[in-house]
PDB file of C-alpha atoms and ligand atoms in Angstrom:
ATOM      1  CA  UNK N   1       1.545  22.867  -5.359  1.00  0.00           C
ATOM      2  CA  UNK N   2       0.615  20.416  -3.154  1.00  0.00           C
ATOM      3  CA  UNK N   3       4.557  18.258  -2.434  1.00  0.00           C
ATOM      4  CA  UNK N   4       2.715  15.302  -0.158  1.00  0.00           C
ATOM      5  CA  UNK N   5       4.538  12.012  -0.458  1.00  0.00           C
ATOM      6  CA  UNK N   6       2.481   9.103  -2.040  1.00  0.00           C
ATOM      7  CA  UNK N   7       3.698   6.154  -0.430  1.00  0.00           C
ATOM      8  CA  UNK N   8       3.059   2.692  -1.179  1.00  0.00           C
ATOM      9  CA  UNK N   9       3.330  -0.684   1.091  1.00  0.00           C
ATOM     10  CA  UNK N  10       3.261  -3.743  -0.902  1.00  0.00           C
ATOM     11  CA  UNK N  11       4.174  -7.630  -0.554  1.00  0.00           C
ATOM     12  CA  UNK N  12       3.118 -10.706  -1.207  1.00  0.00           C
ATOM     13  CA  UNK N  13      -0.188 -11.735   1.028  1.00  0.00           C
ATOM     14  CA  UNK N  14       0.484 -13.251   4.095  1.00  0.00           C
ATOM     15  CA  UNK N  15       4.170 -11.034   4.765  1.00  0.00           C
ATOM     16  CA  UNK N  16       2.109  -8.597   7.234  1.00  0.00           C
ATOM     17  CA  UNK N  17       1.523  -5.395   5.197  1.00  0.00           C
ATOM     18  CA  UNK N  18      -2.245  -4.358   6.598  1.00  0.00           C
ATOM     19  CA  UNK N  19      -0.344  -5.190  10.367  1.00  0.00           C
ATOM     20  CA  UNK N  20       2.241  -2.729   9.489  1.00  0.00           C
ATOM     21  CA  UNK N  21       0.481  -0.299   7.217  1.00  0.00           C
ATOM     22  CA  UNK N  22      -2.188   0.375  10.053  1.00  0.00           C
ATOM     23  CA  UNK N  23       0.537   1.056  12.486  1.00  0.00           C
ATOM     24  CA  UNK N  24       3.079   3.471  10.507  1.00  0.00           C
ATOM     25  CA  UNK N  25      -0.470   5.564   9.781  1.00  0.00           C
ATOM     26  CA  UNK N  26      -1.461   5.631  13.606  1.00  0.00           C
ATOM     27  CA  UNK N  27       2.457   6.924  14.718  1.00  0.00           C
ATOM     28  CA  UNK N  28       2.829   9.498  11.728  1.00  0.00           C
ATOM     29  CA  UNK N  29       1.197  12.860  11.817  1.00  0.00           C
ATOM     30  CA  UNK N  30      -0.003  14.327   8.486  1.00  0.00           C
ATOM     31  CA  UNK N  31      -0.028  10.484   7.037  1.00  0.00           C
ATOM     32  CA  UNK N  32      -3.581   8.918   5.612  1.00  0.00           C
ATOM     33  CA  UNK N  33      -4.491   5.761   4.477  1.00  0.00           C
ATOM     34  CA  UNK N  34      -5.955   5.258   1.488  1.00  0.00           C
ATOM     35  CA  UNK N  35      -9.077   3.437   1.669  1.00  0.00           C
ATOM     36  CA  UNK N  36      -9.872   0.478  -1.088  1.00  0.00           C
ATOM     37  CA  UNK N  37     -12.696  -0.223  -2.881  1.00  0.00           C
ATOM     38  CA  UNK N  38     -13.239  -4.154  -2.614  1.00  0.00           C
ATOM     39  CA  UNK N  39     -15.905  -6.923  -3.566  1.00  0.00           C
ATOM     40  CA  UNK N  40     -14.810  -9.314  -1.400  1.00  0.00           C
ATOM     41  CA  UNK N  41     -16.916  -9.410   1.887  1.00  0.00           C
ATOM     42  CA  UNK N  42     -15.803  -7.958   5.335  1.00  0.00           C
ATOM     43  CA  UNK N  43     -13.666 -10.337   7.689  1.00  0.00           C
ATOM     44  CA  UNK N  44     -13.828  -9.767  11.728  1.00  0.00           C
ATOM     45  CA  UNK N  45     -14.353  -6.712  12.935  1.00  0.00           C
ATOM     46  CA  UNK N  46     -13.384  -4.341   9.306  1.00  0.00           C
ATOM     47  CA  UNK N  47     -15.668  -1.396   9.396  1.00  0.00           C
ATOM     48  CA  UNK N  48     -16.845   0.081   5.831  1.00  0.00           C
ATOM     49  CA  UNK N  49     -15.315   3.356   5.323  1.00  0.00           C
ATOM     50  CA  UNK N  50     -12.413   2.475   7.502  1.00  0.00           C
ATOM     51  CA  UNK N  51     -10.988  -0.831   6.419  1.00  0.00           C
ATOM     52  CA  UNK N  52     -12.315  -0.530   2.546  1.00  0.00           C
ATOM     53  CA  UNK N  53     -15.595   0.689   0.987  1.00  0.00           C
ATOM     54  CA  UNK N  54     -17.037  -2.852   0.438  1.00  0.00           C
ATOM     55  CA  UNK N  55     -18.901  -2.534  -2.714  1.00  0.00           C
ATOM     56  CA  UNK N  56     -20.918  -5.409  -5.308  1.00  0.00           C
ATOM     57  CA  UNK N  57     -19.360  -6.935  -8.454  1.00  0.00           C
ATOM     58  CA  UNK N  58     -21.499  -4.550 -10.244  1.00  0.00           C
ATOM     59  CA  UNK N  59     -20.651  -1.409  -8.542  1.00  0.00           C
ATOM     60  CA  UNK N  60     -17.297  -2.060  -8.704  1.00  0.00           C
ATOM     61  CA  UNK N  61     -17.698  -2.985 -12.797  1.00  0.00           C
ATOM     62  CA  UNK N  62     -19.573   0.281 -13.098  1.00  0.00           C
ATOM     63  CA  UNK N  63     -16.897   2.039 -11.341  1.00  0.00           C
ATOM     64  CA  UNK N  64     -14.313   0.614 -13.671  1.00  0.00           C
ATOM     65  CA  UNK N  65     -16.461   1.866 -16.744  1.00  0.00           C
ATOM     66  CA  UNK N  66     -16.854   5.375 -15.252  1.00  0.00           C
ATOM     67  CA  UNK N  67     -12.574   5.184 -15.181  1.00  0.00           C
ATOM     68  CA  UNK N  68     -12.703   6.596 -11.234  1.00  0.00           C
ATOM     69  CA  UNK N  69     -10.137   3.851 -10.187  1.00  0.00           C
ATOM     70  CA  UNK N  70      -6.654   5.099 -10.252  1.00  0.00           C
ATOM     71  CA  UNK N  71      -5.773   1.483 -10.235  1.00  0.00           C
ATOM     72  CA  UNK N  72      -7.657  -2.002  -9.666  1.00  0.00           C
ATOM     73  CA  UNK N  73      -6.819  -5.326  -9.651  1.00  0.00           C
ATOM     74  CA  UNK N  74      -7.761  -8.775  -9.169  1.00  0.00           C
ATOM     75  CA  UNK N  75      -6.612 -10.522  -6.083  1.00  0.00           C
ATOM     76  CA  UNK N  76      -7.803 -14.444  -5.330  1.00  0.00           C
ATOM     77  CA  UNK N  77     -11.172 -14.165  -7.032  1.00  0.00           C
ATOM     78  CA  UNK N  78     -11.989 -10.662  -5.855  1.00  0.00           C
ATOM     79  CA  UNK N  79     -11.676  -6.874  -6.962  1.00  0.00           C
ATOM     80  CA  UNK N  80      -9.348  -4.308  -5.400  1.00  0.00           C
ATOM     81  CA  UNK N  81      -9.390  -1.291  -6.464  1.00  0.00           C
ATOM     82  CA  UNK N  82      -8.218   2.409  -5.542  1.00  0.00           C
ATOM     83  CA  UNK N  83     -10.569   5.175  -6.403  1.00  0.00           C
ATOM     84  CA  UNK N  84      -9.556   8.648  -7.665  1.00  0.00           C
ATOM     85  CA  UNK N  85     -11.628  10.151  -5.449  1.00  0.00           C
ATOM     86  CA  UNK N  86     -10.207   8.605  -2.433  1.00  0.00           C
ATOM     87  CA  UNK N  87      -6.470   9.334  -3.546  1.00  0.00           C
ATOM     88  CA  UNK N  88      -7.281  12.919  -3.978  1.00  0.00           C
ATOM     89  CA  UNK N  89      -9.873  13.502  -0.900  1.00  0.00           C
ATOM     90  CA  UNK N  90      -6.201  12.190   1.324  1.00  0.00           C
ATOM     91  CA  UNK N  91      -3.689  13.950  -0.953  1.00  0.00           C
ATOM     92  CA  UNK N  92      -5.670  16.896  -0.532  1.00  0.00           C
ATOM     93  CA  UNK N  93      -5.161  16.327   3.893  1.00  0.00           C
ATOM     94  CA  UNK N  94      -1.414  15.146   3.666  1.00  0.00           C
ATOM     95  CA  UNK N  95       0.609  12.554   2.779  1.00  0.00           C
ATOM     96  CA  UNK N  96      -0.992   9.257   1.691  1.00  0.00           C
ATOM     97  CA  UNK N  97      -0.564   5.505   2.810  1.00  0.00           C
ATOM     98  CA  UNK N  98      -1.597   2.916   0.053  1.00  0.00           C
ATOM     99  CA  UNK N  99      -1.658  -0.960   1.487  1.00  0.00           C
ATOM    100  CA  UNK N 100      -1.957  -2.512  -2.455  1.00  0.00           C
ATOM    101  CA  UNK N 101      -0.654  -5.805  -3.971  1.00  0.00           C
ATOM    102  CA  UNK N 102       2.270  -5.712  -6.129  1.00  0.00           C
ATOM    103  CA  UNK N 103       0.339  -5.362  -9.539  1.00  0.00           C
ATOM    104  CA  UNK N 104      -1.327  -1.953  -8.255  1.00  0.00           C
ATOM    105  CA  UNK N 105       2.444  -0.852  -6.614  1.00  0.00           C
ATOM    106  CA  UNK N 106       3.527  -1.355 -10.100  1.00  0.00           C
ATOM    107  CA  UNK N 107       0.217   1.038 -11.972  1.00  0.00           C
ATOM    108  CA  UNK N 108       1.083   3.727  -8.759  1.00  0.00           C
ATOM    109  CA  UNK N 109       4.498   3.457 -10.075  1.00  0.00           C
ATOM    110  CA  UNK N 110       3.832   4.150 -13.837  1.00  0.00           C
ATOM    111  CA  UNK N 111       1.141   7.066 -12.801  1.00  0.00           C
ATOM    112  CA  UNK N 112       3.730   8.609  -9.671  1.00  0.00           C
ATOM    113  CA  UNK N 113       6.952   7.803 -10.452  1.00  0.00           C
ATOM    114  CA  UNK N 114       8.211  10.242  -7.573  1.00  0.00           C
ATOM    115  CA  UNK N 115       6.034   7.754  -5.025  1.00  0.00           C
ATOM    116  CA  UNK N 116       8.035   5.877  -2.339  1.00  0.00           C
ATOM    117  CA  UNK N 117       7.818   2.410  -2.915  1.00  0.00           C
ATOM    118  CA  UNK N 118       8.149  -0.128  -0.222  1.00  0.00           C
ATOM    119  CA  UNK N 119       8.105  -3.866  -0.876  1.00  0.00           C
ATOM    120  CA  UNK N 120       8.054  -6.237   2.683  1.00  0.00           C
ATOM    121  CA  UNK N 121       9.620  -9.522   2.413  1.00  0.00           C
ATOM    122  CA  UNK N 122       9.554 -12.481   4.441  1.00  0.00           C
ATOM    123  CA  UNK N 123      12.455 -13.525   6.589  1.00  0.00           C
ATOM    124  CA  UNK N 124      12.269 -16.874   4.023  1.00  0.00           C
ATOM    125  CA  UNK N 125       9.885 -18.311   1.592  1.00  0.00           C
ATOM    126  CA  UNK N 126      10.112 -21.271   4.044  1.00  0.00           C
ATOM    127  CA  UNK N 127       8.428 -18.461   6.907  1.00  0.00           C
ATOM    128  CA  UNK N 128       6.000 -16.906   4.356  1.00  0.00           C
ATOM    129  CA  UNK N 129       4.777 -20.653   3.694  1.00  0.00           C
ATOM    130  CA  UNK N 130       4.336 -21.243   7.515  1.00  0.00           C
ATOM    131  CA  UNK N 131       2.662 -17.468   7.876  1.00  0.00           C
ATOM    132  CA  UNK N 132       0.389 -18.714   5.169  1.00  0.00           C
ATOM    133  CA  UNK N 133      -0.372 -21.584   6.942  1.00  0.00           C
ATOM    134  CA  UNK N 134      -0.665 -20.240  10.396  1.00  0.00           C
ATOM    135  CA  UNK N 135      -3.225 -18.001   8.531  1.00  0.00           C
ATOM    136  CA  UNK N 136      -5.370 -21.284   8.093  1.00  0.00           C
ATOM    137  CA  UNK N 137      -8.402 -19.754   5.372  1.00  0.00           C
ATOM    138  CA  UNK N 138      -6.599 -21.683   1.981  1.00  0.00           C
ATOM    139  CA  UNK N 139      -6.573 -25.368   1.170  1.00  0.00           C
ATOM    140  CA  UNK N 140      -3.507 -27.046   0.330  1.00  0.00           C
ATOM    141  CA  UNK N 141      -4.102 -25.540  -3.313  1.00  0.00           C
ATOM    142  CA  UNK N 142      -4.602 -22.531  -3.067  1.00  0.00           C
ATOM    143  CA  UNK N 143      -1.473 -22.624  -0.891  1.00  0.00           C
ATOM    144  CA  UNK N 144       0.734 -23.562  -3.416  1.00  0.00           C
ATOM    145  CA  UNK N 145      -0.672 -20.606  -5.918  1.00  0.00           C
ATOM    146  CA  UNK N 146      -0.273 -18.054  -3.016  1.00  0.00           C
ATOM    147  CA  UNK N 147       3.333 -19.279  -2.825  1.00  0.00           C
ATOM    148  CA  UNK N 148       3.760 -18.942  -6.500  1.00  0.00           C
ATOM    149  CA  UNK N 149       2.221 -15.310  -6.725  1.00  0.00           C
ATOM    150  CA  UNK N 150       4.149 -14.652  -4.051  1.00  0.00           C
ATOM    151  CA  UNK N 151       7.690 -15.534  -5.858  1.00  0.00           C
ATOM    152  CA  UNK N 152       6.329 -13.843  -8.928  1.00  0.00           C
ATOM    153  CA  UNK N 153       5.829 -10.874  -6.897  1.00  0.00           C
ATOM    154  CA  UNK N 154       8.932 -10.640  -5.159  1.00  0.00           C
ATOM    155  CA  UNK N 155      11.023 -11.101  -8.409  1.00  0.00           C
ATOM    156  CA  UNK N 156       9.121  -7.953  -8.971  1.00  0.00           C
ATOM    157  CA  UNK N 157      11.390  -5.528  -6.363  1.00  0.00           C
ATOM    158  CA  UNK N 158      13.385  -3.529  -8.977  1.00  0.00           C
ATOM    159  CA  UNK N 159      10.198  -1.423  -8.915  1.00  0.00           C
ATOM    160  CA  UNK N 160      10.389  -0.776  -5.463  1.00  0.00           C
ATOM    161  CA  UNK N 161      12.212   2.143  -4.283  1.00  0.00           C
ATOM    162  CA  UNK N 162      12.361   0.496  -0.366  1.00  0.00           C
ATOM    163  CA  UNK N 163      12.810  -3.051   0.702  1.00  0.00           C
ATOM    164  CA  UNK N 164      12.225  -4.126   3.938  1.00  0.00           C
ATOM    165  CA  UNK N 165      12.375  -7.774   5.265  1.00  0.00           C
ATOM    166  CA  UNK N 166       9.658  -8.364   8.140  1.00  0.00           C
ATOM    167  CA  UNK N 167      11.235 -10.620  10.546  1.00  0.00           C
ATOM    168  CA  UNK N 168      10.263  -8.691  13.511  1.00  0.00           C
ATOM    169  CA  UNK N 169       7.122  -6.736  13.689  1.00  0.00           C
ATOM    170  CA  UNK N 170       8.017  -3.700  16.019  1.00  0.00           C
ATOM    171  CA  UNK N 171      11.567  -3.131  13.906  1.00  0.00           C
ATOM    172  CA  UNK N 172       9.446  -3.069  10.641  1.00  0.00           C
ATOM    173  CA  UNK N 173       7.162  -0.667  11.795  1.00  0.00           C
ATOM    174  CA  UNK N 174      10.436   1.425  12.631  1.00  0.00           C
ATOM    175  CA  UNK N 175      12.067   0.555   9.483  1.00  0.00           C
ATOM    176  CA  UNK N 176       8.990   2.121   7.726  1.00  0.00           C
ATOM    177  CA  UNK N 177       8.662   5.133   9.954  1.00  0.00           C
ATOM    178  CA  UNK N 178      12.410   6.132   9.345  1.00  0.00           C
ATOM    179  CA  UNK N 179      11.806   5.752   5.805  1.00  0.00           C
ATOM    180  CA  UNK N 180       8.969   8.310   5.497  1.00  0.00           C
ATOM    181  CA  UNK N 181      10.427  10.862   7.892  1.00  0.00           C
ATOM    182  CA  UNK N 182      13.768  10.419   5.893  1.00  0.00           C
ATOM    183  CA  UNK N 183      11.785  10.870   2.731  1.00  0.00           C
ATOM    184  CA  UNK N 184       9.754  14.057   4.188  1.00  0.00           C
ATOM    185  CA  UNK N 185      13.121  15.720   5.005  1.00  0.00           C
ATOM    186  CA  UNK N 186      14.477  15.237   1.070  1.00  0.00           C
ATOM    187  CA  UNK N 187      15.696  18.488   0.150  1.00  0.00           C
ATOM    188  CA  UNK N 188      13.324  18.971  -2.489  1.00  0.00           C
ATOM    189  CA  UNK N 189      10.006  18.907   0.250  1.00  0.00           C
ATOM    190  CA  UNK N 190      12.588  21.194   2.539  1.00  0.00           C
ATOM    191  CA  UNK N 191      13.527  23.670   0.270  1.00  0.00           C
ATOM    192  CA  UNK N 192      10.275  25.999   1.044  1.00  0.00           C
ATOM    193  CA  UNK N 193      10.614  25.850   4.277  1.00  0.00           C
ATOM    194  CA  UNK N 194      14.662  26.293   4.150  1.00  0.00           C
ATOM    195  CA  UNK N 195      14.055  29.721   2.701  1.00  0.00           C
ATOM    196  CA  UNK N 196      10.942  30.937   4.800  1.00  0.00           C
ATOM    197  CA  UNK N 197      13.411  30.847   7.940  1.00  0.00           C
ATOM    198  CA  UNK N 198      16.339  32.372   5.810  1.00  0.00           C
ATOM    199  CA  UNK N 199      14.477  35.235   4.330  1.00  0.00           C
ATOM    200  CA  UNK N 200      11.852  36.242   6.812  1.00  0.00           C
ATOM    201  CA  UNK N 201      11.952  39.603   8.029  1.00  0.00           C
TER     202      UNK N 201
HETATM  203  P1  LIG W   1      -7.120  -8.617   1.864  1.00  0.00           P
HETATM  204  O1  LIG W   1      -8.321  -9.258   1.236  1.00  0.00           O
HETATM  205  O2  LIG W   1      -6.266  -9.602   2.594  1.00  0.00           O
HETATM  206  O3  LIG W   1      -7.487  -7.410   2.684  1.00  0.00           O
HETATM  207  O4  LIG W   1      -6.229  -8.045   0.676  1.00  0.00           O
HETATM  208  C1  LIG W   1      -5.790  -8.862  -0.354  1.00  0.00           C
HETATM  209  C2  LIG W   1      -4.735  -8.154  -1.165  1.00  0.00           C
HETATM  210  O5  LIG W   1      -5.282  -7.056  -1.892  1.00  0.00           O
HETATM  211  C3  LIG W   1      -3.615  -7.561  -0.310  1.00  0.00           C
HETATM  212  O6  LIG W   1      -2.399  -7.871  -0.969  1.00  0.00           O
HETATM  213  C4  LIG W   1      -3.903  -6.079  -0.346  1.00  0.00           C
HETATM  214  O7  LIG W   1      -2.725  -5.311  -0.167  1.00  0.00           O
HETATM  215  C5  LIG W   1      -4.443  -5.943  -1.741  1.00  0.00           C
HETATM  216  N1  LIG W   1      -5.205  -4.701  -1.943  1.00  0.00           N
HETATM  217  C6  LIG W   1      -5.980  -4.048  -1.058  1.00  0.00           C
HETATM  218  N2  LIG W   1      -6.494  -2.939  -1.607  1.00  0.00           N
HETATM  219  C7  LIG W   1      -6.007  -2.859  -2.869  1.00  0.00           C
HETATM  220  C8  LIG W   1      -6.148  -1.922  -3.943  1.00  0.00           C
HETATM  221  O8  LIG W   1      -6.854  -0.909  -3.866  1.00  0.00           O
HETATM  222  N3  LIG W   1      -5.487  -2.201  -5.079  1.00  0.00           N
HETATM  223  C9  LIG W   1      -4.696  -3.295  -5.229  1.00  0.00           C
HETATM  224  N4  LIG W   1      -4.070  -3.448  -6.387  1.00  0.00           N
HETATM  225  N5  LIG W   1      -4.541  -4.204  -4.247  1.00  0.00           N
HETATM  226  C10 LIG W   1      -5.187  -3.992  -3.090  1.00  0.00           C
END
């Protein structure tokens, strides 16, 4: 039985999840990131296959019909989604990373409730407004319905196992670190290992 840890990083847009999801995978041995399916085009220097499978409307639709998401949602006019396939390919090499939006943290919880669920929040919804900002790709309307997701999705954190505020990069990444090695050592991941060294010959 396989007893990887499924762990998810979530947040409202803007609070720095990718930035500390990318980082906690590159310092953790044994930890992958799940890789999303997405319509929306590539930004900067994302690679497909590494960043997220960027896929069509229609592939993704097809996708949907064929159930091989796990979850999906819709985030600012575009489709997320988090294939079966790619869930189990990782599972299958360790422990997995998801980097999702509260509405999929909240389907991973309902289909793993044993996951470890991390919600980031922002120092103040004053800073996530100026993060937002800083970010400089939404008009002064779409602003205001980032900030009201983002509210809605922060009321949200009684789902989250983990909350971590993000008010300084490097401690976040630390914050997140300790919680996964904490989790790995549980008693219940131990235990096989506890008795190997107690009964071996
Ligand atoms: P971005 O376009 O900035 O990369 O991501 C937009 C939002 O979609 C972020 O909140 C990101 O965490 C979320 N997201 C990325 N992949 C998935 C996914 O597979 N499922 C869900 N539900 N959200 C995702």
């Amino acid at each position: 039985m396989n007893r990887g840890l499924i762990v998810v990083i979530s947040g409202p847009s803007g609070v720095g999840k990718t930035t500390v999801a990318r980082a906690v995978q590159a310092s953790l041995d044994g930890l992958f990131f799940s890789v999303s399916h997405t319509t929306r085009p590539p930004r900067g220097k994302e690679v497909n296959g590494r960043d997220y499978y960027f896929v069509s409307q229609e592939e993704f639709r097809k996708m949907i019909e064929r159930g091989e998401f796990v979850e999906w949602a819709e985030v600012f006019g575009h489709l997320y989604g988090t294939s079966k396939k790619e869930l189990e390919e990782k599972f299958r090499m360790g422990d997995v990373l998801l980097d999702i939006d509260v509405q999929g943290a909240l389907s991973i919880k309902k289909l793993y409730p044993q996951s470890v669920r991390i919600i980031l929040f922002p120092p103040s919804l004053k800073a996530l407004r100026e993060r937002m900002l800083k970010r400089g790709d939404t008009s002064p309307e779409q602003m205001e319905e980032r900030l009201k997701k983002a509210i809605w999705e922060l009321k949200h954190y009684p789902h989250f196992t983990h909350i971590v505020k993000n008010e300084d990069l490097e401690r976040t990444i630390r914050t997140v670190q300790s919680i996964i090695i904490g989790e790995r050592h549980r008693r219940d991941r131990m235990e096989e290992e506890a008795r190997r060294i107690i009964w071996e010959k």
